[in-house]
CSV table of C-alpha atoms and ligand atoms in Angstrom, one decimal:
chain,number,residue,atom,x,y,z
A,1,UNK,CA,0.0,-0.1,0.4
A,2,UNK,CA,3.0,2.3,0.9
A,3,UNK,CA,4.1,2.0,-2.5
A,4,UNK,CA,1.4,2.6,-4.3
A,5,UNK,CA,1.1,5.6,-2.4
A,6,UNK,CA,4.0,6.9,-3.9
A,7,UNK,CA,3.0,5.9,-7.6
A,8,UNK,CA,-0.1,8.2,-8.0
A,9,UNK,CA,-0.2,9.7,-11.4
A,10,UNK,CA,0.0,12.6,-13.8
A,11,UNK,CA,-3.7,11.8,-14.3
A,12,UNK,CA,-6.3,9.3,-14.4
A,13,UNK,CA,-8.8,9.0,-17.9
A,14,UNK,CA,-10.0,7.2,-20.7
A,15,UNK,CA,-7.7,6.6,-23.3
A,16,UNK,CA,-9.2,6.0,-27.0
A,17,UNK,CA,-8.1,2.5,-28.6
A,18,UNK,CA,-5.7,3.0,-31.4
A,19,UNK,CA,-8.2,2.2,-34.5
A,20,UNK,CA,-10.5,5.4,-33.5
A,21,UNK,CA,-7.8,7.4,-32.6
A,22,UNK,CA,-7.7,8.6,-36.2
A,23,UNK,CA,-11.3,8.3,-37.0
A,24,UNK,CA,-11.7,11.1,-34.4
A,25,UNK,CA,-8.8,12.8,-35.9
A,26,UNK,CA,-10.3,13.1,-38.9
A,27,UNK,CA,-14.1,14.3,-37.9
A,28,UNK,CA,-12.2,16.8,-35.9
A,29,UNK,CA,-9.9,18.0,-39.2
A,30,UNK,CA,-13.6,17.6,-41.4
A,31,UNK,CA,-15.4,19.5,-39.1
A,32,UNK,CA,-13.0,22.7,-38.4
A,33,UNK,CA,-12.1,22.6,-42.5
A,34,UNK,CA,-16.4,23.4,-42.9
A,35,UNK,CA,-16.3,25.7,-40.1
A,36,UNK,CA,-13.4,27.6,-41.9
A,37,UNK,CA,-15.2,28.0,-45.1
A,38,UNK,CA,-18.6,29.3,-43.3
A,39,UNK,CA,-19.9,32.7,-44.0
A,40,UNK,CA,-21.3,32.6,-40.7
A,41,UNK,CA,-17.9,32.0,-39.2
A,42,UNK,CA,-16.0,34.4,-41.4
A,43,UNK,CA,-18.1,37.3,-40.1
A,44,UNK,CA,-16.4,36.6,-36.6
A,45,UNK,CA,-13.1,35.9,-37.7
A,46,UNK,CA,-12.2,38.9,-35.6
A,47,UNK,CA,-12.7,36.6,-32.2
A,48,UNK,CA,-9.8,34.7,-33.7
A,49,UNK,CA,-6.9,37.0,-35.5
A,50,UNK,CA,-8.1,40.1,-33.2
A,51,UNK,CA,-8.1,41.6,-36.8
A,52,UNK,CA,-10.7,42.2,-39.2
A,53,UNK,CA,-8.8,41.5,-42.3
A,54,UNK,CA,-6.5,38.9,-41.3
A,55,UNK,CA,-7.9,35.1,-42.2
A,56,UNK,CA,-7.2,31.9,-40.2
A,57,UNK,CA,-6.5,28.4,-41.2
A,58,UNK,CA,-8.2,26.5,-38.4
A,59,UNK,CA,-6.5,23.2,-39.6
A,60,UNK,CA,-3.2,24.8,-38.6
A,61,UNK,CA,-4.0,26.9,-35.6
A,62,UNK,CA,-4.6,23.7,-32.8
A,63,UNK,CA,-1.8,21.7,-32.5
A,64,UNK,CA,-2.7,17.9,-31.4
A,65,UNK,CA,-1.3,16.5,-28.2
A,66,UNK,CA,-1.1,13.2,-27.4
A,67,UNK,CA,-2.9,10.3,-27.1
A,68,UNK,CA,-6.6,11.0,-27.4
A,69,UNK,CA,-8.5,10.8,-24.0
A,70,UNK,CA,-10.6,12.2,-21.5
A,71,UNK,CA,-9.4,13.0,-18.1
A,72,UNK,CA,-11.2,12.2,-15.2
A,73,UNK,CA,-8.8,13.2,-12.8
A,74,UNK,CA,-5.7,15.0,-12.7
A,75,UNK,CA,-3.5,14.2,-10.0
A,76,UNK,CA,0.0,15.7,-10.7
A,77,UNK,CA,1.1,12.7,-8.8
A,78,UNK,CA,-0.7,13.5,-5.6
A,79,UNK,CA,-0.2,16.7,-5.8
A,80,UNK,CA,-3.7,17.8,-6.3
A,81,UNK,CA,-6.2,17.3,-3.5
A,82,UNK,CA,-8.2,14.6,-3.5
A,83,UNK,CA,-5.3,11.9,-6.1
A,84,UNK,CA,-4.9,9.7,-3.4
A,85,UNK,CA,-8.7,9.1,-2.4
A,86,UNK,CA,-9.9,9.0,-6.1
A,87,UNK,CA,-6.8,6.7,-6.9
A,88,UNK,CA,-8.0,4.0,-3.7
A,89,UNK,CA,-11.7,4.3,-4.6
A,90,UNK,CA,-13.2,0.5,-5.4
A,91,UNK,CA,-14.8,2.0,-8.6
A,92,UNK,CA,-11.8,3.5,-9.9
A,93,UNK,CA,-9.1,0.4,-8.9
A,94,UNK,CA,-11.6,-2.6,-10.8
A,95,UNK,CA,-11.9,-0.3,-13.9
A,96,UNK,CA,-8.4,0.2,-14.3
A,97,UNK,CA,-7.5,-1.6,-17.5
A,98,UNK,CA,-11.5,-1.9,-18.7
A,99,UNK,CA,-13.0,-0.9,-22.1
A,100,UNK,CA,-15.6,1.6,-22.3
A,101,UNK,CA,-17.6,3.2,-25.0
A,102,UNK,CA,-17.3,6.9,-24.5
A,103,UNK,CA,-20.1,9.1,-26.5
A,104,UNK,CA,-19.6,12.1,-27.9
A,105,UNK,CA,-22.2,14.5,-28.3
A,106,UNK,CA,-20.8,17.6,-29.7
A,107,UNK,CA,-17.9,19.6,-31.1
A,108,UNK,CA,-16.5,22.7,-29.7
A,109,UNK,CA,-14.4,25.3,-30.8
A,110,UNK,CA,-12.8,28.6,-29.1
A,111,UNK,CA,-10.2,30.6,-29.8
A,112,UNK,CA,-8.0,28.7,-27.1
A,113,UNK,CA,-9.3,25.1,-27.8
A,114,UNK,CA,-11.0,22.4,-29.7
A,115,UNK,CA,-12.7,19.6,-28.3
A,116,UNK,CA,-15.4,16.8,-28.0
A,117,UNK,CA,-18.0,16.9,-25.5
A,118,UNK,CA,-18.4,13.3,-23.7
A,119,UNK,CA,-21.9,12.7,-22.3
A,120,UNK,CA,-21.1,10.3,-19.5
A,121,UNK,CA,-23.7,7.2,-18.5
A,122,UNK,CA,-24.5,6.5,-14.7
A,123,UNK,CA,-21.6,3.7,-14.6
A,124,UNK,CA,-19.0,6.2,-16.3
A,125,UNK,CA,-19.9,9.0,-13.8
A,126,UNK,CA,-19.1,6.5,-10.9
A,127,UNK,CA,-15.4,7.5,-12.0
A,128,UNK,CA,-16.0,11.1,-12.6
A,129,UNK,CA,-14.5,13.1,-9.7
A,130,UNK,CA,-17.2,14.8,-7.7
A,131,UNK,CA,-15.9,18.2,-7.4
A,132,UNK,CA,-14.6,18.7,-11.2
A,133,UNK,CA,-17.0,21.1,-12.3
A,134,UNK,CA,-16.8,22.9,-9.0
A,135,UNK,CA,-13.0,23.6,-9.6
A,136,UNK,CA,-13.5,26.0,-12.3
A,137,UNK,CA,-16.1,27.7,-11.2
A,138,UNK,CA,-16.6,31.2,-12.8
A,139,UNK,CA,-19.6,33.5,-12.0
A,140,UNK,CA,-20.7,32.4,-15.3
A,141,UNK,CA,-20.7,28.2,-14.6
A,142,UNK,CA,-21.9,28.8,-11.0
A,143,UNK,CA,-24.9,30.8,-11.8
A,144,UNK,CA,-26.0,27.8,-14.5
A,145,UNK,CA,-25.2,25.0,-11.8
A,146,UNK,CA,-24.6,22.4,-14.5
A,147,UNK,CA,-24.8,18.6,-13.6
A,148,UNK,CA,-22.3,16.5,-12.5
A,149,UNK,CA,-20.0,15.3,-15.5
A,150,UNK,CA,-21.0,18.5,-17.1
A,151,UNK,CA,-16.7,18.7,-18.3
A,152,UNK,CA,-16.2,15.3,-19.6
A,153,UNK,CA,-14.3,15.9,-23.0
A,154,UNK,CA,-11.7,14.8,-25.1
A,155,UNK,CA,-9.2,17.8,-25.9
A,156,UNK,CA,-8.7,18.2,-29.9
A,157,UNK,CA,-6.5,20.4,-29.8
A,158,UNK,CA,-5.2,24.0,-28.5
A,159,UNK,CA,-3.6,27.2,-29.6
A,160,UNK,CA,0.0,28.5,-29.8
A,161,UNK,CA,0.6,29.3,-25.9
A,162,UNK,CA,-2.7,27.2,-24.0
A,163,UNK,CA,-2.5,24.4,-22.0
A,164,UNK,CA,-5.2,21.8,-22.4
A,165,UNK,CA,-6.7,22.1,-19.0
A,166,UNK,CA,-8.4,25.3,-20.7
A,167,UNK,CA,-10.7,22.9,-23.0
A,168,UNK,CA,-12.8,21.7,-19.9
A,169,UNK,CA,-13.0,25.3,-18.6
A,170,UNK,CA,-14.4,26.6,-22.3
A,171,UNK,CA,-17.1,23.8,-22.5
A,172,UNK,CA,-18.1,24.7,-18.9
A,173,UNK,CA,-18.7,28.1,-20.4
A,174,UNK,CA,-20.2,27.4,-23.8
A,175,UNK,CA,-22.7,25.0,-21.4
A,176,UNK,CA,-23.5,27.7,-19.3
A,177,UNK,CA,-24.4,30.2,-21.8
A,178,UNK,CA,-26.2,27.4,-23.5
A,179,UNK,CA,-28.7,27.0,-20.3
A,180,UNK,CA,-29.1,30.5,-20.2
A,181,UNK,CA,-30.6,30.4,-23.2
A,182,UNK,CA,-27.8,32.5,-24.7
A,183,UNK,CA,-27.8,31.3,-28.3
A,184,UNK,CA,-28.7,32.3,-32.1
A,185,UNK,CA,-30.1,30.9,-34.7
A,186,UNK,CA,-28.4,26.8,-35.1
A,187,UNK,CA,-27.5,26.5,-38.8
A,188,UNK,CA,-27.6,23.0,-39.5
A,189,UNK,CA,-25.1,21.0,-41.1
A,190,UNK,CA,-24.8,17.8,-42.2
A,191,UNK,CA,-23.2,16.3,-38.9
A,192,UNK,CA,-25.9,18.5,-36.6
A,193,UNK,CA,-26.8,21.9,-36.1
A,194,UNK,CA,-24.1,24.5,-35.3
A,195,UNK,CA,-24.5,27.5,-32.6
A,196,UNK,CA,-22.5,30.3,-32.2
A,197,UNK,CA,-22.0,31.8,-28.6
A,198,UNK,CA,-20.3,35.0,-29.1
A,199,UNK,CA,-16.3,35.6,-28.2
A,200,UNK,CA,-15.1,33.1,-30.7
A,201,UNK,CA,-17.0,29.9,-29.3
A,202,UNK,CA,-18.8,27.7,-31.6
A,203,UNK,CA,-20.4,24.4,-30.7
A,204,UNK,CA,-21.8,21.9,-33.0
A,205,UNK,CA,-24.2,19.2,-31.7
A,206,UNK,CA,-23.9,15.8,-33.0
A,207,UNK,CA,-27.3,14.4,-34.9
A,208,UNK,CA,-25.9,10.9,-34.5
A,209,UNK,CA,-23.3,10.8,-30.9
A,210,UNK,CA,-20.1,9.0,-32.1
A,211,UNK,CA,-19.5,5.9,-30.1
A,212,UNK,CA,-15.7,5.5,-29.1
A,213,UNK,CA,-14.0,2.5,-27.4
A,214,UNK,CA,-12.0,3.8,-24.4
A,215,UNK,CA,-9.8,2.4,-21.7
A,216,UNK,CA,-9.5,3.4,-18.5
A,217,UNK,CA,-6.2,3.7,-17.0
A,218,UNK,CA,-3.7,5.7,-15.1
A,219,UNK,CA,-1.2,7.9,-17.0
A,220,UNK,CA,2.8,8.6,-16.0
A,221,UNK,CA,4.3,11.1,-18.1
B,1,LIG,P1,-7.3,17.9,-20.7
B,1,LIG,O1,-8.3,17.1,-19.9
B,1,LIG,O2,-8.1,19.5,-20.8
B,1,LIG,O3,-6.8,17.5,-21.9
B,1,LIG,C1,-2.4,16.0,-18.7
B,1,LIG,O4,-1.8,17.7,-18.7
B,1,LIG,C2,-3.7,16.1,-18.9
B,1,LIG,O5,-4.2,16.7,-17.7
B,1,LIG,C3,-4.3,16.8,-20.0
B,1,LIG,O6,-5.2,15.9,-20.8
B,1,LIG,C4,-5.2,18.0,-19.3
B,1,LIG,O7,-6.4,18.5,-20.1
B,1,LIG,C5,-5.4,17.6,-18.2
B,1,LIG,N1,-5.3,18.8,-17.1
B,1,LIG,C6,-4.1,19.2,-16.8
B,1,LIG,N2,-4.1,20.2,-15.8
B,1,LIG,C7,-5.4,19.9,-15.4
B,1,LIG,C8,-6.7,20.5,-13.9
B,1,LIG,N3,-6.0,21.3,-13.4
B,1,LIG,N4,-7.8,19.6,-13.7
B,1,LIG,C9,-8.1,19.0,-14.8
B,1,LIG,N5,-7.4,18.5,-15.6
B,1,LIG,C10,-6.1,18.9,-16.4
């Protein structure tokens, strides 16, 4: 047991199986390519560039970082509060190495991050830390009191200089705006309906959720 205490990982999460990594990256690239060419998106380009006339190539804008995964608990090798308790949770221990089916229900971008929303099942919520949403509480998200698991996502890419932890924050902000009813006309696209939430925030809710097999495990850098 003592040995285990010393070996807390950087984080726990669901790791997409190799066969679906490529598929999701393609779906993501297709989405970015389509978004890039939309008149509605071009109208708000300044959100991304800061300058009216500048162009942006979304496919180059976000940098991919490693294996696609959905973080459950960020532990930072035990430096984060609740890491040890999380690692010792019987549900977490018994899930280690098991394959789950994650449901991706939306794709979103902001000037900082690109991600996929993951809608967790009751069984998957057993592996979700109780305080994950509260950690990023801001005036916006607090007012919305979003349900547990709302932060679940896969980071698809980050803009230069942005850390991946931002993706979940961006997602929670979009969901809070959504809950407040702050949204324009949805744009119907092949994959689903696209809504602009201001300040460069776009979310495409998928008509058909994408099911992806993912292995629950811990990650040590
Ligand atoms: P992500 O889950 O949005 O991709 C290693 O940095 C992984 O842990 C990344 O996947 C990252 O973000 C996640 N991460 C980093 N810092 C975090 C934090 N403070 N809270 C939650 N997740 C974090």
